[in-house]
Amino acid sequence: MTHSHFIRCAGFCAAALFISPAAMAAPAVIGGVAYDTVDDGEPFVQAPPPRQTWKAPAPNKPERTAGLMAFMAPDPGEYVPDRIPRPEERVKKLAVSVSLGETTCLAVGVRALRNLEGLDASLDLGGAPVSAELRHMHCWPQRTGWKSRQWTMVPELLLPFSGGKRTVPVRDGVLTEEPFDLGVEKTAAFWITVTAPAEARAGRYKGAMSVSGGGGPALRLPFEVEVLPITLQRPPDKNWLLYADPGRWEKMSGEQVMAELRDFAAHGFNGLVEGPFGRLEISGIHAGGIRFDDAPFRKSVAQCIAAGLPGPHVCQIGGIPEKVRAALGIECDLTKDEWPEELRRGVTEVARVIRDTTKDAGAPWYFYGVDEPTGDNTYAIQEYQCWHDAGVPTYATFFRPDFLDKASAYLTAPCFVSGLVGSGEKAR
């Protein structure tokens, strides 16, 4: 399992610019996006873009006529407005293979050879027994690091468009329409999601994708869809979990939440990370009066099962050692000291109560403590030990292997930041 900060899932909407819980400043506009508040500090500035030392290939006649050149970058994250296509990335046709019951996708960029107004695109599937959804890839600002004051444009939202207009976010997930205009030597990108029903007839089908702008002729790209006569099997010992960002659901209807969960399942996920969990009350811990209200978790599990997400899930509940320390009247520095035995027993007992309360909720779950701790984080190590001793499966993300060296005995599912396992040598 890898821990990635770039999610490529249709319908997913993450926070554009992470706002830390530090002091807040006045509203700001960053990269054309308005924020109600940003964390205090130096002004945000755009990071220098990567150098592009190559030239775009010379357009052929159909490209000149349409005013567009299509290309496919090796990574969808490269489809930014100023991206120049390399000669070897230029494409004159598209192709996709999909197995029975599978959802797959591909992305294609277009570079404007002149100013184009009202960009539009459409798909002809050539009679292929599949469904296809076409969206535009919207870029917005992201920090270059956790607390960086620099930002860069990142393609992260897959949004609807039609009739020469595209949808873009305004605020709090609300979308608005604007003209889908593309300036000369600027790039736009499209994301195609293809789904084959389990009973689809295998074969090769020849269709086309058409892209046009400014009322001119369309650039037509042959589009071959191959439906494979096989069904992919999910490895029984592998789980694919998605960071849910459930705070957004408070402003969504139940059907909107279910539509999003079904979308997650359609893209191969079977569980959530940081989904709704519950409320803890430990004021009566001296007399064994520990109570955990897991109603939010049970509701989420039921919704997930109905949407095709059976679990397991990863649940985060923070601040328990602090609450136990206060309830028991213990004096210690949780971040530096070795925890007193009474505190360890208290945290472990709370974990047992939560385990027992949720045991029949309908889905297994893992405890998620401190996010990305390092080996010198004695708080995280001791907290994970308590939950492990309570018989609760545990999950931890980390970017330095020294944490794994010290906490491996207490971790059921260590989750490696992708950079740690990005090569065979590092993975070993």
PDB file of N, CA and C in Angstrom, residues 3-9 156:
ATOM      1  N   HIS A   3       1.185   5.595  -0.084  1.00  0.00           N
ATOM      2  CA  HIS A   3       0.503   6.807   0.394  1.00  0.00           C
ATOM      3  C   HIS A   3       0.778   7.896  -0.620  1.00  0.00           C
ATOM      4  N   SER A   4      -0.248   8.290  -1.382  1.00  0.00           N
ATOM      5  CA  SER A   4      -0.044   9.249  -2.459  1.00  0.00           C
ATOM      6  C   SER A   4      -0.879  10.485  -2.226  1.00  0.00           C
ATOM      7  N   HIS A   5      -0.307  11.654  -2.566  1.00  0.00           N
ATOM      8  CA  HIS A   5      -1.037  12.911  -2.407  1.00  0.00           C
ATOM      9  C   HIS A   5      -1.704  13.335  -3.711  1.00  0.00           C
ATOM     10  N   PHE A   6      -1.650  12.504  -4.751  1.00  0.00           N
ATOM     11  CA  PHE A   6      -2.293  12.860  -6.015  1.00  0.00           C
ATOM     12  C   PHE A   6      -3.310  11.790  -6.340  1.00  0.00           C
ATOM     13  N   ILE A   7      -4.561  12.133  -6.300  1.00  0.00           N
ATOM     14  CA  ILE A   7      -5.618  11.182  -6.532  1.00  0.00           C
ATOM     15  C   ILE A   7      -6.210  11.425  -7.903  1.00  0.00           C
ATOM     16  N   ARG A   8      -6.270  10.369  -8.731  1.00  0.00           N
ATOM     17  CA  ARG A   8      -6.832  10.525 -10.056  1.00  0.00           C
ATOM     18  C   ARG A   8      -8.130   9.734 -10.121  1.00  0.00           C
ATOM     19  N   CYS A   9      -9.175  10.251  -9.557  1.00  0.00           N
ATOM     20  CA  CYS A   9     -10.446   9.550  -9.528  1.00  0.00           C
ATOM     21  C   CYS A   9     -11.540  10.514  -9.948  1.00  0.00           C
ATOM     22  N   GLU A 156      -6.180  18.628 -11.235  1.00  0.00           N
ATOM     23  CA  GLU A 156      -6.656  17.725 -10.188  1.00  0.00           C
ATOM     24  C   GLU A 156      -8.156  17.487 -10.206  1.00  0.00           C
TER      25      GLU A 156
END
